[in-house]
């Protein structure tokens, strides 16, 4: 089959690259008319874009190509290898056949053979992104040659500069290799392209944890949770990372000094001192007693000392105090009271959440 397009304004509507002409138009047409691994022959001649498709070869080999993919998907590499070798002999110019052959050899542990097959794939199509990515993976994971791996990864990005999944995969490979700084750079590029993909936020948070930047790890894990609506394994892993990084970060921060600073700031701002004390008798982890409600000249924050990160609990109560003071300044402050029936209704409304947290190993006392 031969398709002929005159180089006119109509073609510019079909292929915007026609305005630039030359190689960019040829590449755009080649991408569009490619059928799986079968690429057309495209040329510009006599003021025409000419596309030639070998329909007979496509019809003859497409089913066999799909069979090879299915065999690989089931891990039946011996038969897949035999079948793809036949396809290569019949049509050695098909880059993807060599790429699949390289993947099979890699699965069999023949790294040298895999590299040679992938080189053949790239000789026929230097922009075969999957062949480029595999070459990078082999050099990074198996040959301990990061410099060469990065060259291939960068070529992948030249082919598809806006492919956030490719960036994410490259970052994941580098992270497994232990190159967390390089991996972080790729993850950040991927997020700049698509900020809604939770996997990349989680991966970036992992690299931050590996570099002991626990604050960034915590924030990244929270973002991964916010972007993930599936509540799947990734969600659970993100939740665990958020908890672990928060615990690690709390050990790096002088939380007591933060509490003292905030308490002093509120005292100076609103004119009443704040007393903070331990109290094992209170029914909750922490509570605040407003001075006005107890006819005192100071506010009183109580907490149970046995809880982890008690400074966080105290800060929580101090924020309640600041919100109340802000409302009082605007004369919109209100005092709420609740009967037992209201408390019961509140607890019942959170029953599903409580069950979910228990299933994730969160103690009931928390």
Coordinates of C-alpha atoms in Angstrom, one line a residue:
X1 CA 0.0 0.0 0.0
X2 CA 1.3 3.4 -1.0
X3 CA -0.2 6.6 0.5
X4 CA 0.7 9.9 -1.2
X5 CA 0.1 13.4 0.4
X6 CA 0.8 16.6 -1.5
X7 CA 2.9 19.0 0.5
X8 CA 0.1 21.6 0.8
X9 CA -2.0 23.3 3.5
X10 CA -4.3 20.3 3.9
X11 CA -1.3 18.2 4.9
X12 CA -0.4 20.9 7.5
X13 CA -3.8 20.3 9.0
X14 CA -3.2 16.5 9.2
X15 CA 0.5 16.8 10.3
X16 CA 1.4 20.1 11.9
X17 CA 5.0 19.1 11.4
X18 CA 4.5 19.7 7.6
X19 CA 5.1 23.4 8.3
X20 CA 8.6 22.5 9.3
X21 CA 9.0 19.9 6.6
X22 CA 12.0 17.6 6.2
X23 CA 12.9 15.0 8.8
X24 CA 10.4 16.1 11.4
X25 CA 7.5 15.5 9.0
X26 CA 9.0 12.1 8.0
X27 CA 9.3 11.0 11.6
X28 CA 5.8 12.2 12.4
X29 CA 4.4 10.2 9.5
X30 CA 6.5 7.1 10.4
X31 CA 5.1 7.2 14.0
X32 CA 1.5 7.6 12.8
X33 CA 1.6 4.9 10.2
X34 CA 3.6 2.4 12.2
X35 CA 1.6 -0.8 13.0
X36 CA 3.0 -2.4 16.1
X37 CA 6.6 -3.3 15.2
X38 CA 6.0 -2.7 11.5
X39 CA 7.3 0.7 10.4
X40 CA 6.5 2.2 7.0
X41 CA 9.0 3.5 4.5
X42 CA 8.5 7.3 4.4
X43 CA 10.1 9.8 2.0
X44 CA 9.6 13.2 0.6
X45 CA 9.8 13.3 -3.2
X46 CA 8.6 15.6 -6.0
X47 CA 6.8 17.8 -3.4
X48 CA 4.9 14.9 -2.0
X49 CA 5.0 12.9 1.2
X50 CA 5.1 9.2 0.2
X51 CA 4.3 6.4 2.7
X52 CA 4.8 2.8 1.7
X53 CA 3.3 0.0 3.9
X54 CA 4.1 -3.7 3.4
X55 CA 0.6 -4.9 4.1
X56 CA 1.4 -8.5 3.0
X57 CA 4.2 -8.7 5.5
X58 CA 2.0 -7.2 8.3
X59 CA -0.8 -9.7 7.6
X60 CA 1.7 -12.6 7.5
X61 CA 3.7 -11.8 10.6
X62 CA 1.4 -9.9 12.9
X63 CA -0.2 -13.0 14.4
X64 CA 3.1 -14.6 14.9
X65 CA 4.5 -11.5 16.5
X66 CA 1.6 -11.4 18.9
X67 CA 2.2 -15.1 19.7
X68 CA 5.8 -14.3 20.7
X69 CA 4.6 -11.5 23.0
X70 CA 2.1 -13.9 24.6
X71 CA 4.8 -16.6 25.1
X72 CA 7.1 -14.0 26.8
X73 CA 4.2 -12.9 29.0
X74 CA 3.8 -16.5 30.2
X75 CA 7.5 -16.9 30.7
X76 CA 7.8 -19.5 27.9
X77 CA 11.1 -18.0 26.6
X78 CA 12.4 -21.1 24.9
X79 CA 9.6 -21.3 22.3
X80 CA 9.4 -17.5 22.1
X81 CA 13.1 -17.4 21.2
X82 CA 12.7 -19.9 18.4
X83 CA 9.8 -18.1 16.9
X84 CA 11.4 -14.6 17.0
X85 CA 14.6 -16.0 15.5
X86 CA 12.4 -17.1 12.5
X87 CA 10.8 -13.6 12.3
X88 CA 14.3 -12.0 12.3
X89 CA 15.5 -14.2 9.5
X90 CA 12.4 -13.2 7.4
X91 CA 12.4 -9.5 8.2
X92 CA 15.7 -8.4 9.8
X93 CA 14.8 -4.8 9.3
X94 CA 12.1 -4.9 12.0
X95 CA 13.8 -3.3 15.0
X96 CA 11.3 -4.6 17.5
X97 CA 12.1 -8.2 16.6
X98 CA 15.7 -7.7 17.7
X99 CA 14.5 -5.8 20.8
X100 CA 12.3 -8.8 21.9
X101 CA 15.2 -11.2 21.1
X102 CA 17.4 -9.1 23.4
X103 CA 14.9 -9.2 26.2
X104 CA 14.6 -13.0 25.9
X105 CA 18.4 -13.4 26.0
X106 CA 18.5 -11.0 29.1
X107 CA 15.9 -13.2 30.8
X108 CA 18.1 -16.2 30.1
X109 CA 21.1 -14.5 31.7
X110 CA 23.0 -14.0 28.4
X111 CA 23.9 -10.3 28.9
X112 CA 26.4 -10.1 26.1
X113 CA 23.9 -11.7 23.6
X114 CA 21.2 -9.3 24.9
X115 CA 23.4 -6.3 24.3
X116 CA 24.3 -7.5 20.8
X117 CA 20.6 -8.0 19.9
X118 CA 19.7 -4.6 21.3
X119 CA 22.4 -3.0 19.3
X120 CA 20.9 -4.6 16.2
X121 CA 17.5 -3.2 17.2
X122 CA 19.1 0.3 17.5
X123 CA 20.9 0.0 14.2
X124 CA 17.6 -0.5 12.5
X125 CA 15.8 2.1 14.6
X126 CA 18.0 4.3 16.8
X127 CA 14.8 5.7 18.4
X128 CA 13.5 2.4 19.7
X129 CA 12.8 3.7 23.2
X130 CA 12.3 0.2 24.7
X131 CA 15.7 -1.0 23.3
X132 CA 17.3 2.2 24.7
X133 CA 15.7 1.6 28.1
X134 CA 16.8 -2.0 28.2
X135 CA 20.3 -1.1 27.3
X136 CA 20.4 1.4 30.1
X137 CA 19.0 -1.2 32.5
X138 CA 21.6 -3.8 31.6
X139 CA 24.5 -1.4 32.0
X140 CA 23.1 0.0 35.3
X141 CA 21.9 -3.2 37.0
X142 CA 24.2 -5.9 35.6
X143 CA 27.4 -4.3 34.4
X144 CA 27.8 -1.7 37.1
X145 CA 28.4 1.0 34.4
X146 CA 26.2 3.9 35.4
X147 CA 27.9 6.4 33.0
X148 CA 27.0 4.3 30.0
X149 CA 23.5 3.6 31.4
X150 CA 22.8 7.3 31.7
X151 CA 23.7 7.9 28.1
X152 CA 21.0 5.4 27.0
X153 CA 18.5 6.9 29.5
X154 CA 19.1 10.3 28.1
X155 CA 18.5 9.0 24.6
X156 CA 15.1 7.7 25.8
X157 CA 14.2 11.2 26.9
X158 CA 15.2 12.7 23.6
X159 CA 12.8 10.3 21.9
X160 CA 10.0 11.0 24.4
X161 CA 10.9 14.0 26.5
X162 CA 7.4 14.3 28.0
X163 CA 7.0 10.6 28.9
X164 CA 6.6 10.7 32.7
X165 CA 6.4 6.9 32.9
X166 CA 9.8 6.6 31.2
X167 CA 11.3 9.1 33.6
X168 CA 9.7 7.2 36.5
X169 CA 11.1 3.9 35.3
X170 CA 14.6 5.3 34.8
X171 CA 14.4 6.8 38.3
X172 CA 13.3 3.5 39.8
X173 CA 16.2 1.7 38.1
X174 CA 18.7 4.2 39.4
X175 CA 17.2 3.9 42.9
X176 CA 17.7 0.2 42.9
X177 CA 21.2 0.8 41.8
X178 CA 21.7 3.0 44.9
X179 CA 22.1 6.2 43.0
X180 CA 19.4 8.1 45.0
X181 CA 20.5 11.6 44.0
X182 CA 20.3 10.8 40.2
X183 CA 17.0 9.0 40.8
X184 CA 15.6 12.0 42.6
X185 CA 16.3 14.2 39.6
X186 CA 14.4 11.9 37.2
X187 CA 11.5 11.6 39.6
X188 CA 11.3 15.4 39.9
X189 CA 11.3 15.7 36.1
X190 CA 8.4 13.2 35.9
X191 CA 6.4 15.1 38.5
X192 CA 6.9 18.3 36.6
X193 CA 5.3 16.6 33.6
X194 CA 2.5 14.7 35.5
X195 CA 2.0 15.7 39.2
X196 CA -1.0 13.4 39.6
X197 CA 0.8 10.1 39.4
X198 CA 1.1 8.8 43.0
X199 CA 3.9 6.2 42.2
X200 CA 6.4 8.9 41.4
X201 CA 5.6 10.9 44.6
X202 CA 6.1 7.7 46.6
X203 CA 9.4 6.9 44.8
X204 CA 10.7 10.5 45.4
X205 CA 9.8 10.2 49.1
X206 CA 11.7 6.9 49.3
X207 CA 14.8 8.5 47.8
X208 CA 14.5 11.3 50.4
X209 CA 14.2 8.7 53.2
X210 CA 17.4 7.0 51.9
X211 CA 19.2 10.3 52.1
X212 CA 17.8 10.8 55.6
X213 CA 15.8 13.9 54.6
X214 CA 12.9 12.7 56.6
X215 CA 10.9 15.9 56.4
X216 CA 10.8 15.6 52.6
X217 CA 10.1 11.9 52.9
X218 CA 7.1 12.6 55.1
X219 CA 5.7 15.3 52.9
X220 CA 6.2 13.2 49.7
X221 CA 4.4 10.3 51.3
X222 CA 1.5 12.5 52.2
X223 CA 1.3 13.7 48.7
X224 CA 1.4 10.1 47.4
X225 CA -1.5 9.3 49.7
X226 CA -3.5 12.4 48.5
X227 CA -3.0 11.5 44.9
X228 CA -4.0 7.8 45.3
X229 CA -7.7 7.1 45.4
X230 CA -7.4 3.3 45.0
X231 CA -6.4 2.4 48.6
X232 CA -4.2 -0.3 47.3
X233 CA -0.7 -1.7 48.2
X234 CA 0.9 1.6 47.1
X235 CA -1.5 3.5 49.4
X236 CA -0.5 1.2 52.4
X237 CA 3.2 1.6 51.5
X238 CA 2.8 5.3 51.4
X239 CA 1.1 5.3 54.7
X240 CA 3.8 3.2 56.3
X241 CA 6.5 5.5 54.9
X242 CA 4.7 8.6 56.2
X243 CA 4.6 7.1 59.7
X244 CA 8.2 5.9 59.7
X245 CA 9.6 9.1 58.3
X246 CA 7.6 11.1 60.8
X247 CA 9.1 9.1 63.6
X248 CA 12.6 9.5 62.3
X249 CA 12.1 13.2 61.7
X250 CA 10.8 13.7 65.2
X251 CA 14.1 12.4 66.5
X252 CA 16.0 15.1 64.5
X253 CA 13.9 18.0 65.8
X254 CA 14.0 19.6 69.2
X255 CA 10.3 19.3 69.7
X256 CA 10.4 20.6 73.2
X257 CA 12.0 23.8 72.0
X258 CA 9.3 24.2 69.4
X259 CA 6.5 23.9 72.0
X260 CA 8.2 26.4 74.3
X261 CA 8.6 28.9 71.5
X262 CA 5.0 28.6 70.4
X263 CA 3.7 28.8 74.0
X264 CA 5.7 31.9 74.7
X265 CA 4.6 33.5 71.4
X266 CA 0.9 32.9 72.4
X267 CA 1.4 34.2 75.9
X268 CA 2.9 37.4 74.6
X269 CA 0.3 37.8 71.8
X270 CA -2.8 37.2 73.9
X271 CA -1.7 38.2 77.4
X272 CA -2.3 35.0 79.4
X273 CA 0.4 32.5 80.5
X274 CA 0.2 28.9 79.6
X275 CA 1.0 26.0 81.9
X276 CA 1.9 22.6 80.4
X277 CA 1.8 19.6 82.7
X278 CA 1.6 15.8 82.7
X279 CA -1.7 14.2 83.8
X280 CA -2.3 10.4 83.6
X281 CA -5.9 10.9 84.8
X282 CA -7.3 12.7 81.7
X283 CA -9.5 10.6 79.5
X284 CA -7.8 11.6 76.2
X285 CA -4.2 11.8 75.1
X286 CA -4.2 15.6 75.7
X287 CA -6.6 18.4 76.5
X288 CA -6.6 22.1 77.0
X289 CA -8.5 23.9 79.8
X290 CA -9.2 27.5 78.8
X291 CA -8.6 30.0 81.6
X292 CA -12.0 31.6 81.1
X293 CA -13.9 28.3 81.5
X294 CA -12.1 27.6 84.8
X295 CA -11.8 31.0 86.3
X296 CA -8.1 30.9 86.2
X297 CA -5.5 33.5 85.2
X298 CA -3.7 31.0 82.9
X299 CA -4.5 28.3 80.3
X300 CA -3.7 24.7 81.2
X301 CA -2.6 22.1 78.7
X302 CA -2.5 18.5 80.1
X303 CA -1.1 15.4 78.4
X304 CA -0.5 11.8 79.1
X305 CA 3.3 11.2 79.2
X306 CA 3.2 7.6 78.0
X307 CA 2.2 8.6 74.4
X308 CA 4.8 8.9 71.7
X309 CA 5.5 12.4 70.3
X310 CA 3.7 14.1 73.2
X311 CA 5.0 17.5 71.9
X312 CA 2.7 17.0 68.8
X313 CA -0.3 16.5 71.1
X314 CA 0.6 19.7 73.1
X315 CA 1.0 21.7 69.8
X316 CA -2.4 20.5 68.7
X317 CA -4.0 21.9 71.9
X318 CA -2.1 25.1 71.5
X319 CA -3.4 25.6 68.0
X320 CA -6.9 25.2 69.5
X321 CA -6.1 28.0 71.9
X322 CA -4.9 30.3 69.1
X323 CA -8.0 29.6 67.0
X324 CA -10.2 30.4 70.0
X325 CA -8.3 33.6 70.6
X326 CA -8.7 34.6 67.0
X327 CA -12.4 34.0 67.2
X328 CA -12.7 35.9 70.4
X329 CA -10.9 38.9 68.8
X330 CA -13.6 38.9 66.1
X331 CA -16.4 38.3 68.7
X332 CA -17.5 35.1 67.1
X333 CA -16.2 32.7 69.7
X334 CA -18.7 30.1 70.9
X335 CA -18.8 27.5 73.6
X336 CA -20.0 24.1 72.5
X337 CA -21.4 21.4 74.8
X338 CA -22.3 17.8 74.0
X339 CA -24.4 15.2 75.6
X340 CA -23.7 11.5 75.5
X341 CA -26.0 10.9 72.6
X342 CA -23.9 13.4 70.5
X343 CA -20.7 11.6 71.5
X344 CA -22.1 8.2 70.6
X345 CA -23.2 9.6 67.2
X346 CA -19.7 10.9 66.6
X347 CA -18.0 7.6 67.4
X348 CA -20.4 5.5 65.3
X349 CA -19.8 7.8 62.3
X350 CA -16.1 6.9 62.5
X351 CA -16.5 3.2 63.1
X352 CA -15.4 2.2 59.5
X353 CA -12.3 4.4 59.9
X354 CA -11.4 2.8 63.2
X355 CA -11.8 -0.7 61.7
X356 CA -9.6 0.2 58.8
X357 CA -6.8 1.6 61.0
X358 CA -7.0 -1.5 63.3
X359 CA -6.5 -3.7 60.2
X360 CA -3.3 -1.7 59.4
X361 CA -1.9 -2.5 62.8
X362 CA -2.6 0.9 64.5
X363 CA -3.2 0.3 68.2
X364 CA -6.6 1.3 69.5
X365 CA -5.1 3.5 72.2
X366 CA -3.7 5.8 69.5

